[in-house]
Coordinates of C-alpha atoms in Angstrom, one line a residue:
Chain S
X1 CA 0.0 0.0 0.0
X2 CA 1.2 3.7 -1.1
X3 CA 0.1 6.6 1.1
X4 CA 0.6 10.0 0.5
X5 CA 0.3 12.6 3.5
X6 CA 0.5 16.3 3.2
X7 CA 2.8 16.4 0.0
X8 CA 3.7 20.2 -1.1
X9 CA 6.4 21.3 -4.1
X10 CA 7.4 24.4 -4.5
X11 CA 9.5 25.4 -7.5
X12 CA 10.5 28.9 -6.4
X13 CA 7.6 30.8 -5.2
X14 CA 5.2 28.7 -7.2
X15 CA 3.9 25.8 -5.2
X16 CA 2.7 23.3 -7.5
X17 CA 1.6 20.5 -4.6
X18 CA -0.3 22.3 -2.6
X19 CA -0.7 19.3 0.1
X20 CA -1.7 16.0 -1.9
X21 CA -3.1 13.0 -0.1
X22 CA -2.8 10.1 -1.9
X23 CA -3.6 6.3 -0.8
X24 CA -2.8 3.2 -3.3
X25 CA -4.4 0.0 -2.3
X26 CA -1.6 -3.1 -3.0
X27 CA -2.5 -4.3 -7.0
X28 CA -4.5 -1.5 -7.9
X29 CA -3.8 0.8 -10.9
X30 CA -4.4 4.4 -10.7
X31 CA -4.6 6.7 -13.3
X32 CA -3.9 10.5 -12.6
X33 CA -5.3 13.3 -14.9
X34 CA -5.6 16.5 -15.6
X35 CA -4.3 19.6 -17.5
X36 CA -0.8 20.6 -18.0
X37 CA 0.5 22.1 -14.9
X38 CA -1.7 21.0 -12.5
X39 CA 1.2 19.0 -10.5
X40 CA 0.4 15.2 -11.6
X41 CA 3.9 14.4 -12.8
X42 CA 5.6 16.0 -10.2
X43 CA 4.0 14.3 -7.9
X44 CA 4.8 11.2 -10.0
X45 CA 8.4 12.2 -9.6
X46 CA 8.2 13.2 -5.7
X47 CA 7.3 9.3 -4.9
X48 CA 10.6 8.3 -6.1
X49 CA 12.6 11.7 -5.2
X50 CA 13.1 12.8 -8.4
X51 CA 11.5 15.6 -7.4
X52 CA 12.2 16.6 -3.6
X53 CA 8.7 17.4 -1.7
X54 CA 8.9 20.4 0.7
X55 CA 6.9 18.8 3.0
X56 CA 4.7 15.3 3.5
X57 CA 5.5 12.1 4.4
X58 CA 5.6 8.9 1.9
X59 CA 4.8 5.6 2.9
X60 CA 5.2 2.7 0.8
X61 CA 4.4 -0.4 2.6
X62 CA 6.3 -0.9 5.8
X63 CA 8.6 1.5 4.7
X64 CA 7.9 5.5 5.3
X65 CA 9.7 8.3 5.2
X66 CA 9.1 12.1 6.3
X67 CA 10.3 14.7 3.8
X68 CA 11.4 17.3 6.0
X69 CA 14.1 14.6 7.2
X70 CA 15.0 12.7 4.6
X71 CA 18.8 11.6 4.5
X72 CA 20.7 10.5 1.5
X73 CA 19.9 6.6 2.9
X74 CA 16.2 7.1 3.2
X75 CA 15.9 8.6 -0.1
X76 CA 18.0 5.4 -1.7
X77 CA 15.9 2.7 0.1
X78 CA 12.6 4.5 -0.8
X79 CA 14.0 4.9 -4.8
X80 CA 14.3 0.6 -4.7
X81 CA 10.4 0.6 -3.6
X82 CA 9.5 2.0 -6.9
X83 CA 10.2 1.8 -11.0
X84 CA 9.6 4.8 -13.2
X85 CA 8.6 4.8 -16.9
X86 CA 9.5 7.5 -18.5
X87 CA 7.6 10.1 -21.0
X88 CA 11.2 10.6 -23.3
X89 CA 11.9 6.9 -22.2
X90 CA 15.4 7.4 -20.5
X91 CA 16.8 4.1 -21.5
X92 CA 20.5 3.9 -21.1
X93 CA 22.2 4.8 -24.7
X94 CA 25.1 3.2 -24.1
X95 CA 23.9 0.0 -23.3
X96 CA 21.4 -2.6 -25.3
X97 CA 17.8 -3.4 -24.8
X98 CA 19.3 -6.7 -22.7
X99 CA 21.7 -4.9 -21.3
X100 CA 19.5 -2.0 -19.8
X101 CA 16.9 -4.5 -17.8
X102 CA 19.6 -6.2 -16.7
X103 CA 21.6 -3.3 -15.1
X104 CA 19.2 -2.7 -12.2
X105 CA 19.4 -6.4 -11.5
X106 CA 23.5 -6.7 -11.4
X107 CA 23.9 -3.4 -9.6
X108 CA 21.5 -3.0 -7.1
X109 CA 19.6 -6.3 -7.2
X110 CA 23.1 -8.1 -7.1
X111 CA 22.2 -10.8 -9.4
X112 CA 24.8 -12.9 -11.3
X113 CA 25.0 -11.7 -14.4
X114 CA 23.6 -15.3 -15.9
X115 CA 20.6 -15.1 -13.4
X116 CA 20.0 -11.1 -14.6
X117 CA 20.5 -12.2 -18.3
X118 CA 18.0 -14.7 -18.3
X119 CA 15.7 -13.0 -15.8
X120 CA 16.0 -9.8 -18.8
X121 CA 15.0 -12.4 -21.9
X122 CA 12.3 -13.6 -20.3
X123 CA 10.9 -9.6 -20.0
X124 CA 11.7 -8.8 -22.9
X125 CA 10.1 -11.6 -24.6
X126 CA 7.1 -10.7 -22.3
X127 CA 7.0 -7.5 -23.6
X128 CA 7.6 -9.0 -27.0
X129 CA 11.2 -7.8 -28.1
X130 CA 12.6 -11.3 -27.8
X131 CA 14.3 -10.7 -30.7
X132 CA 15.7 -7.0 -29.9
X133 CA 17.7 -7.9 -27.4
X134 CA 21.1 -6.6 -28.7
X135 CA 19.6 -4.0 -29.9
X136 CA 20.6 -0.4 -28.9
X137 CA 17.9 2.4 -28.2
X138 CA 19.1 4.0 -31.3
X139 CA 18.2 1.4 -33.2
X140 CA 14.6 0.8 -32.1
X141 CA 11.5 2.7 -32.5
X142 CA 9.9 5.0 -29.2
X143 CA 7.6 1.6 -29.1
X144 CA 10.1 -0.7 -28.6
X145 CA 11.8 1.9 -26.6
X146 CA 9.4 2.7 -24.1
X147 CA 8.9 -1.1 -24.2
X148 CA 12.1 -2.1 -22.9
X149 CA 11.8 1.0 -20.7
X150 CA 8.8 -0.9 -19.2
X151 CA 10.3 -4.5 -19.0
X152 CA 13.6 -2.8 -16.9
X153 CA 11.2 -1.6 -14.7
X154 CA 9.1 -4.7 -14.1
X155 CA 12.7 -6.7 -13.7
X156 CA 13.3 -4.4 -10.2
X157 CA 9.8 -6.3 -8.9
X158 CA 9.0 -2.9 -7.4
X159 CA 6.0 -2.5 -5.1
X160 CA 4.5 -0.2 -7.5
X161 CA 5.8 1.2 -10.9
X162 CA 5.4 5.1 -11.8
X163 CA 4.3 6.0 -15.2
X164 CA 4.8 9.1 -16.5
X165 CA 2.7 9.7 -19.7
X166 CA 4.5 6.8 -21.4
X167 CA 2.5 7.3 -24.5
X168 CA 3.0 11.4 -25.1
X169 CA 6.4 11.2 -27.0
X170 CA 5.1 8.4 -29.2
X171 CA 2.9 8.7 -32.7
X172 CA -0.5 7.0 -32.7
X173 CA 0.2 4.2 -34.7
X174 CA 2.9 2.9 -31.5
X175 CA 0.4 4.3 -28.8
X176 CA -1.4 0.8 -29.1
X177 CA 1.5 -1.9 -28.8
X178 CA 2.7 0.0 -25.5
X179 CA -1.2 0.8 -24.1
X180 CA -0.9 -2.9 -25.0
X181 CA 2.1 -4.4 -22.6
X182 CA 0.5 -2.3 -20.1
X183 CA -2.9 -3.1 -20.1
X184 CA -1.3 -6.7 -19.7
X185 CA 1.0 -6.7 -16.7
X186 CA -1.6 -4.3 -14.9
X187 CA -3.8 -7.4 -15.2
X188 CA -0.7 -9.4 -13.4
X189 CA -2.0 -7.2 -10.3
X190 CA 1.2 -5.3 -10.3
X191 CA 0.5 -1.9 -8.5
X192 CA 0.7 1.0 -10.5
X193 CA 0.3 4.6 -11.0
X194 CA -0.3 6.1 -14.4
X195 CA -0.2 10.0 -15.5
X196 CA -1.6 10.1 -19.0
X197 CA -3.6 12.1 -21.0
X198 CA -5.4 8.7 -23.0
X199 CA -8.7 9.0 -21.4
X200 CA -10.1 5.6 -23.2
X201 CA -7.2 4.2 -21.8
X202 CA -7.6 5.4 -18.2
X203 CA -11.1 4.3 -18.2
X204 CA -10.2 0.8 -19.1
X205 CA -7.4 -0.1 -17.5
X206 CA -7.4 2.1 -14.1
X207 CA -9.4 1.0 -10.6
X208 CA -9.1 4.5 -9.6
X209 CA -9.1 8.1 -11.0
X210 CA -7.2 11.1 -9.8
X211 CA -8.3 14.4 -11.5
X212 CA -5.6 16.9 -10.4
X213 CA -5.7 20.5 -11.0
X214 CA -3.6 23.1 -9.9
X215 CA -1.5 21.3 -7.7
X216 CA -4.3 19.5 -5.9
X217 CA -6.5 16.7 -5.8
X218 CA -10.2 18.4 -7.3
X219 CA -11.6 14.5 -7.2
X220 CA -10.8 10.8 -7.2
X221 CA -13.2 7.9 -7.6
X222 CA -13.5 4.5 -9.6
X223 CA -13.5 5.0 -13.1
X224 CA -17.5 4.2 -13.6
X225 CA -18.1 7.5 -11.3
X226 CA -15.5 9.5 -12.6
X227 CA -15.9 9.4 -16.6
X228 CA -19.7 9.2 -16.1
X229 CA -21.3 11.2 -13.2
X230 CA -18.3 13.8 -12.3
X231 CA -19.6 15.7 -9.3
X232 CA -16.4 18.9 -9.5
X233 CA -17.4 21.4 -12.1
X234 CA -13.9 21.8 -13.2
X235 CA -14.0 18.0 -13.8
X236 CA -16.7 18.1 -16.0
X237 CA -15.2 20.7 -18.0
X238 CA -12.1 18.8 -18.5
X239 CA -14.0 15.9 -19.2
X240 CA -15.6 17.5 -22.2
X241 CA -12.9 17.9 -24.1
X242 CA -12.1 14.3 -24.5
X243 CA -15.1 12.4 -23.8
X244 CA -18.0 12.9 -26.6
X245 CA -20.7 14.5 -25.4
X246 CA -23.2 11.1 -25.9
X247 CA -22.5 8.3 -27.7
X248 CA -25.2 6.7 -29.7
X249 CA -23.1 2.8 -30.2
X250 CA -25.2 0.3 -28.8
Chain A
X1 CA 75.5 26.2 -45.3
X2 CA 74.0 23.2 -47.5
X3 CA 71.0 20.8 -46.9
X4 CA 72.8 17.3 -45.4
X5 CA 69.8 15.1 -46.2
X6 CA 71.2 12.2 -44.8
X7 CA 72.0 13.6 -41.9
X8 CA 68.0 14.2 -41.2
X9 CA 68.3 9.8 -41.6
X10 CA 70.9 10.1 -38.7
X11 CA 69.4 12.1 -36.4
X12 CA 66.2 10.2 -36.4
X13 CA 67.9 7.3 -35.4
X14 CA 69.6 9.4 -32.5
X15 CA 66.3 11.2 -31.7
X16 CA 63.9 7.5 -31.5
X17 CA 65.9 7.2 -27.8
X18 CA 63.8 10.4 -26.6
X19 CA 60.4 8.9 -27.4
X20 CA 59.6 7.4 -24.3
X21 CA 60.8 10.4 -22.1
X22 CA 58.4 12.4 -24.0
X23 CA 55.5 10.0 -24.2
X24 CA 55.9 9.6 -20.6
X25 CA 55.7 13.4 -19.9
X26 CA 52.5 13.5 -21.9
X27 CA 50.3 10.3 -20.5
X28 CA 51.7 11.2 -17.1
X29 CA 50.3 14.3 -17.2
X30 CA 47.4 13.6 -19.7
X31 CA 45.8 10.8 -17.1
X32 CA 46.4 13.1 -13.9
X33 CA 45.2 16.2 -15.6
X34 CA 42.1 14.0 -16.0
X35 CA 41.7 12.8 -12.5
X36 CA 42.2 16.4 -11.9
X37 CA 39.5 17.8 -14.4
X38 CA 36.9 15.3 -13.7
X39 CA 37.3 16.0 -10.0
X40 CA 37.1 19.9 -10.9
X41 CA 34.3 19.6 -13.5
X42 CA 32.0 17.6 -11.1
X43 CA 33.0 20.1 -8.1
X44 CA 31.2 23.0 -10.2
X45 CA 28.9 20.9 -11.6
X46 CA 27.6 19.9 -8.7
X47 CA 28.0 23.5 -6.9
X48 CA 30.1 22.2 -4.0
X49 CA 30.5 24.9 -2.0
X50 CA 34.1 26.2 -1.6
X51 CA 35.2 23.4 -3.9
X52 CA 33.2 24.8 -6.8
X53 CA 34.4 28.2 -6.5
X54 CA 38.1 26.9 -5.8
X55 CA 37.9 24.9 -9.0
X56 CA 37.0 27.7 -11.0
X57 CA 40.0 30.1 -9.7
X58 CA 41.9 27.4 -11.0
X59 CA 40.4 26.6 -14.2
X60 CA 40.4 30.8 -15.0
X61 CA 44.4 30.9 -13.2
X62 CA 45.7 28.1 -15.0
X63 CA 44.3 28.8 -18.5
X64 CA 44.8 32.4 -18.0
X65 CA 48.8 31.8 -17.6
X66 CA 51.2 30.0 -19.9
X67 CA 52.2 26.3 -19.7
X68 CA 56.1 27.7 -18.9
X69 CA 54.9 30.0 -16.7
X70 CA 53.1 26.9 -14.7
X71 CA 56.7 24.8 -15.3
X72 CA 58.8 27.6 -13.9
X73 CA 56.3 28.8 -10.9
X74 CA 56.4 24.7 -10.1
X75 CA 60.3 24.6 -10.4
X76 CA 61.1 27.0 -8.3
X77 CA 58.5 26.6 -5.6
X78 CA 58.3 22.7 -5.0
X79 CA 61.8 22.6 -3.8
X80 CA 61.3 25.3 -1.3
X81 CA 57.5 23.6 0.3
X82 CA 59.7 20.3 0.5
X83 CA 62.5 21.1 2.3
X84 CA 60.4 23.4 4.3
X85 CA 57.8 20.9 5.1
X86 CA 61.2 18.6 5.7
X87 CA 62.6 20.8 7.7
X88 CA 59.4 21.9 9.8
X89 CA 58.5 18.3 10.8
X90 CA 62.2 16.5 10.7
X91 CA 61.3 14.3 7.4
X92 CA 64.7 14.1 6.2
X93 CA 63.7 14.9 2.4
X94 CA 65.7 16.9 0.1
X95 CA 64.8 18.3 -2.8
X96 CA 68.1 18.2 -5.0
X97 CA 67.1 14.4 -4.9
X98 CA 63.5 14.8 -6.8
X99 CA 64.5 13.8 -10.4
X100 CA 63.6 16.7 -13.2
X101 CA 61.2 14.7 -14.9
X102 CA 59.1 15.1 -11.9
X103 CA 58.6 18.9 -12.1
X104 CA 57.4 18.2 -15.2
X105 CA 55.3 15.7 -14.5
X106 CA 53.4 18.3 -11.6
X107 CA 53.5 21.1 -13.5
X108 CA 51.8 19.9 -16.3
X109 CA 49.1 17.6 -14.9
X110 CA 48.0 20.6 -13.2
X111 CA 48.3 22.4 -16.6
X112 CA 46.4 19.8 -18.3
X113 CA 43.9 19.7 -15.4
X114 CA 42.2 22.4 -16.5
X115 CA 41.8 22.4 -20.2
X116 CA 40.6 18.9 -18.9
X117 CA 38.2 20.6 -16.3
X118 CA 36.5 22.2 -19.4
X119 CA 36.3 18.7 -21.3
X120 CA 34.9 16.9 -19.2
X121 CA 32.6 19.7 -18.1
X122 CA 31.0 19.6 -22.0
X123 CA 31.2 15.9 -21.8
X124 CA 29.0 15.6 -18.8
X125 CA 27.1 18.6 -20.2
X126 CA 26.5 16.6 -23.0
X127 CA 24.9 13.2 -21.5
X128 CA 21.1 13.9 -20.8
X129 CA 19.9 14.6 -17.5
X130 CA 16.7 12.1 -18.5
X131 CA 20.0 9.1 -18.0
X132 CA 20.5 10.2 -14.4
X133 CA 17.1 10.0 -13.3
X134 CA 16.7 6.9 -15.0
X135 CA 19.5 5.6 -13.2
X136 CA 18.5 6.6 -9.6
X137 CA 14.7 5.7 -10.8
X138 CA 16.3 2.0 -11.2
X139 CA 17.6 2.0 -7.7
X140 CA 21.5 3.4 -8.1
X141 CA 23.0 5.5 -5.9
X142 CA 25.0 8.7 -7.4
X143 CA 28.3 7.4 -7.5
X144 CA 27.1 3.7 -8.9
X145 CA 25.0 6.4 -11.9
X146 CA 27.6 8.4 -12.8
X147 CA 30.3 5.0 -13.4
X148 CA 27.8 2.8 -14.9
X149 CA 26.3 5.5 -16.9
X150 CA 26.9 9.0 -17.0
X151 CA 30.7 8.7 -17.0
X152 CA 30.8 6.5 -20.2
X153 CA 28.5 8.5 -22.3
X154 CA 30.6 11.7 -21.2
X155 CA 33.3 9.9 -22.2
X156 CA 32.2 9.1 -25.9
X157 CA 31.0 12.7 -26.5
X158 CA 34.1 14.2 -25.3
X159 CA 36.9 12.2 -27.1
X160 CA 37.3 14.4 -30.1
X161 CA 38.0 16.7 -27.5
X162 CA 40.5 14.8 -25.3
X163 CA 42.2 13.6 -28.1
X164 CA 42.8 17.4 -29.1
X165 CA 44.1 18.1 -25.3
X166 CA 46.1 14.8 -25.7
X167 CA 48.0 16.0 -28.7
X168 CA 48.4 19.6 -27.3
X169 CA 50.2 18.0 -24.7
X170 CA 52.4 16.1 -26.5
X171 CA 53.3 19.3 -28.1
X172 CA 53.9 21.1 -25.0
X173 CA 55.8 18.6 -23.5
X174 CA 58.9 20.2 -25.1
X175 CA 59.1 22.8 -22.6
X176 CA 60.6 20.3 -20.2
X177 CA 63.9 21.0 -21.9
X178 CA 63.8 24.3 -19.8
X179 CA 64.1 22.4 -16.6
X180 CA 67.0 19.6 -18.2
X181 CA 65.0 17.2 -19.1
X182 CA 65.7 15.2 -22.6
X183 CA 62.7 15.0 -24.4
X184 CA 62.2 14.6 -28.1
X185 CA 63.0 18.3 -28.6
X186 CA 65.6 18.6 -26.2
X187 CA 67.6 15.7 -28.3
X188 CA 67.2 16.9 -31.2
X189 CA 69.2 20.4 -30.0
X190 CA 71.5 18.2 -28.8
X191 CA 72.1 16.1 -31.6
X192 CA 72.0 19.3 -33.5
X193 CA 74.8 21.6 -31.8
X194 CA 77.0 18.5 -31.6
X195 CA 76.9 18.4 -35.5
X196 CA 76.2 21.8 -36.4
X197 CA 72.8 21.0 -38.5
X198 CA 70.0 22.3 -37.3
X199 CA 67.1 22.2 -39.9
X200 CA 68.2 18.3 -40.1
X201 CA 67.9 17.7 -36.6
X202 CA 64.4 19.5 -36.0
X203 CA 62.7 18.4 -38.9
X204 CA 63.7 14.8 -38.0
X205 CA 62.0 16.1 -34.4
X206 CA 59.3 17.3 -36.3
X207 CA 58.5 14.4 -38.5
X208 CA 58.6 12.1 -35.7
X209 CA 55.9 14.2 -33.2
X210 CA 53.7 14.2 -36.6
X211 CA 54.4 10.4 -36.5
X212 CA 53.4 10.5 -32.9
X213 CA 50.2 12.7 -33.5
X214 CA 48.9 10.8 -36.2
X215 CA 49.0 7.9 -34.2
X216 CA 47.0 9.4 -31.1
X217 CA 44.4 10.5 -34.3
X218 CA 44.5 7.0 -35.4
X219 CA 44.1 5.4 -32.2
X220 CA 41.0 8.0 -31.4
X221 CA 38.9 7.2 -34.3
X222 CA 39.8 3.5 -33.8
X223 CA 38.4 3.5 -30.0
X224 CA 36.0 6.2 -31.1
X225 CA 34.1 4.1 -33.6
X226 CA 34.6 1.2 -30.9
X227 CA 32.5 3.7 -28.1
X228 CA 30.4 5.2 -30.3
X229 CA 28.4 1.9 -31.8
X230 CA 25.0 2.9 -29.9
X231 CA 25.2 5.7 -31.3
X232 CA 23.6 7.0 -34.7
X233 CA 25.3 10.5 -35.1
X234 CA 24.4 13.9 -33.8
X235 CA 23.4 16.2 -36.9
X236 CA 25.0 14.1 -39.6

């Protein structure tokens, strides 16, 4: 279980978090919208300090940790509690599709490098780039990319994995094969959190919604509630512009 | 005075003995001056405070003043901190015993150390800050990120660049000959009063330091297109 207490960002004079309470369950996926700016990827980044929260304490199962004190140690052991996907991917260039997953197991996970090789095929073949694996990022596409990106995170076995829009930097056409891989392991009950802006998506794959708008929580419910009988204004009106207003399918 | 064309045949022969005093001087100071530059680069990088502001005083004070300047400053003052220092605490050292390759050796690492501070400033510059996060995302603590994967990348995108310092050292190794030592150039002015030919004896010098630099270009693009496999070009 992931709870968030109290978490504030400032970037200058600008606070972007202005206090978010957040609680995960364990296995539950949890998609968090809203409009550019209004905080959810920095919030995203504050659970695994790559962003550094003013204030609020972070709990991730047994483990928790108060911002106001955090030391160099509690920072590391909360980072190896969580994976991050990111938007421009981040794989490391210098090293192949095999190579990235299985860097996270040989350095931090201390694997042998024959249990982390074959621990990284088998993900990548999950994610179905069997056949990439000596591939550098250069060489595949920001599907395959973001792909991999997604296999090295599930190879940490974190207690949850952060997504941040892992579809934005990618054209439509490759949108589908990664919506794909992850509509798949969140079925695996892996716990994750999801900032994206594919509403369809979020609908579908998510237990629970967080609308976010300027750097707090406006409202958070299960999907059925949220995309269909939004209760804030300002969720409605975001709503809109992605949802049609009725749909006549049957 | 007329050309002695074999005579440039002789002197080469005499001057291949000075290689490895030269190519000593260089790597010696080469590696240290990158121990030194990375340390520096990160220190202002970083913003360490006092180190960071240190490190640029002697990035501007070093570049700002020439190589000899730095040999002669060293020459005269390292004696003088060594049997003070010997002196002080009863160490027994003595500096008429520190051999004159070795003033050479300090001198110009600390030279090199800061054209090296700005290489591997760009280098580290140059790797994206998206491979850091992703590093500490995956669990890594900021030493284990920056070996496993910031230093290499830096690395590859700053070799054109150290393999430029690498050869301007080799070049300014010369000036050792002002503190006695026998490098490459100081031979050849040997070889050449002894004999009264001059041209014969530096060209000689100078065809065998082109020898040497085309090597250290050679061996550049050799480990360069080793390093740079993941990579698909910048704007090319």
């Amino acid at each position: 279980m992931i709870k968030l207490r109290g978490i504030r960002k400032s970037f200058g004079r600008q606070e972007v978090l202005q206090g978010i309470d957040l609680t995960v369950e364990k296995g539950e996926v949890v998609a968090i919208l809203g409009p550019s700016g209004s905080g959810k990827t920095t919030l995203l980044r504050c659970i695994n300090y790559l962003e550094k929260p003013s204030d609020g304490t972070i709990h991730i199962s047994d483990f928790s940790l108060d911002c106001k004190h955090a030391g160099k140690k509690e920072i590391h052991a909360l980072r190896q509690r969580s994976a991050m996907v990111f938007q421009q991917y981040n794989l490391f260039n210098h090293k192949t599709a095999l190579e990235n997953v299985m860097e996270g197991l040989v350095i931090v996970k201390k694997l042998s490098k024959d249990e982390a090789r074959k621990r990284g095929i088998q993900l990548l073949e999950k994610v179905g780039l069997g056949a990439k694996l000596d591939s550098y990022p250069s060489q595949l596409s920001g599907g395959q990319q973001q792909r991999v990106g997604i296999a090295r995170a599930l190879a940490l076995e974190p207690e949850v994995i952060l997504f941040d829009e892992p579809t934005s930097a990618l054209d439509p056409e490759l949108v589908g094969e990664v919506l794909a891989v992850i509509r798949r392991i969140a079925k695996e009950g892996i716990t994750m959190i999801i900032v994206t802006h594919e509403m369809g998506f979020a609908q579908d794959v998510a237990n629970h919604v967080v609308f976010m708008d300027g750097g707090v929580i406006v409202e958070e419910g299960p999907p059925s509630e949220l995309f269909v009988n939004p209760k804030e204004e300002r969720t409605k009106q975001f709503l809109k512009r992605y949802t049609p207003e009725f749909s006549y399918s049957i | 005075m007329k050309l002695d064309p074999s005579f440039i045949w002789t002197a080469f022969v005499k001057l291949l003995s000075a290689i490895p005093t030269t190519l000593e001087i260089t790597f010696v100071s080469v590696f240290c001056g990158l121990i030194i530059g990375t340390i520096t680069a990160l220190a202002r990088i970083y913003r360490i405070p006092v180190l960071a502001q240190l490190s640029s005083g002697y990035v501007t004070f070093i570049r700002g003043t020439p190589m000899l300047t730095h040999l002669l400053l060293i020459y005269f003052s390292l004696p003088m901190l060594i049997d003070g220092l010997s002196s002080e605490f009863g160490l027994g050292w003595n500096s008429a015993r520190i051999p004159m390759i070795a003033f050479a050796f300090v001198s110009f690492s600390i030279t090199a150390g800061a054209y090296m501070s700005e290489v591997v400033r760009s280098g580290l510059y140059a790797v994206d800050r998206g491979q850091m996060e992703a590093a500490l995302s995956v669990g890594m603590t900021t030493p284990q990120a920056l070996r496993r994967v910031v230093f290499p990348q830096a690395f590859a995108a700053s070799l054109p660049n150290l393999s430029n310092s690498l050869i301007g050292m080799l070049h300014g190794s010369t000036l050792a000959f002002t503190v006695s030592v026998v490098d490459l150039n100081a031979k050849a002015q040997i070889v050449a009063s002894t004999n009264w030919k001059f041209f014969e004896a530096y060209l000689a010098a100078a065809l065998i330091f082109w020898g040497l630099t085309l090597l250290i270009e050679r061996i550049t693009a050799f480990v360069e297109r080793r390093i740079n496999v993941y990579n698909r070009g910048g704007v090319a």
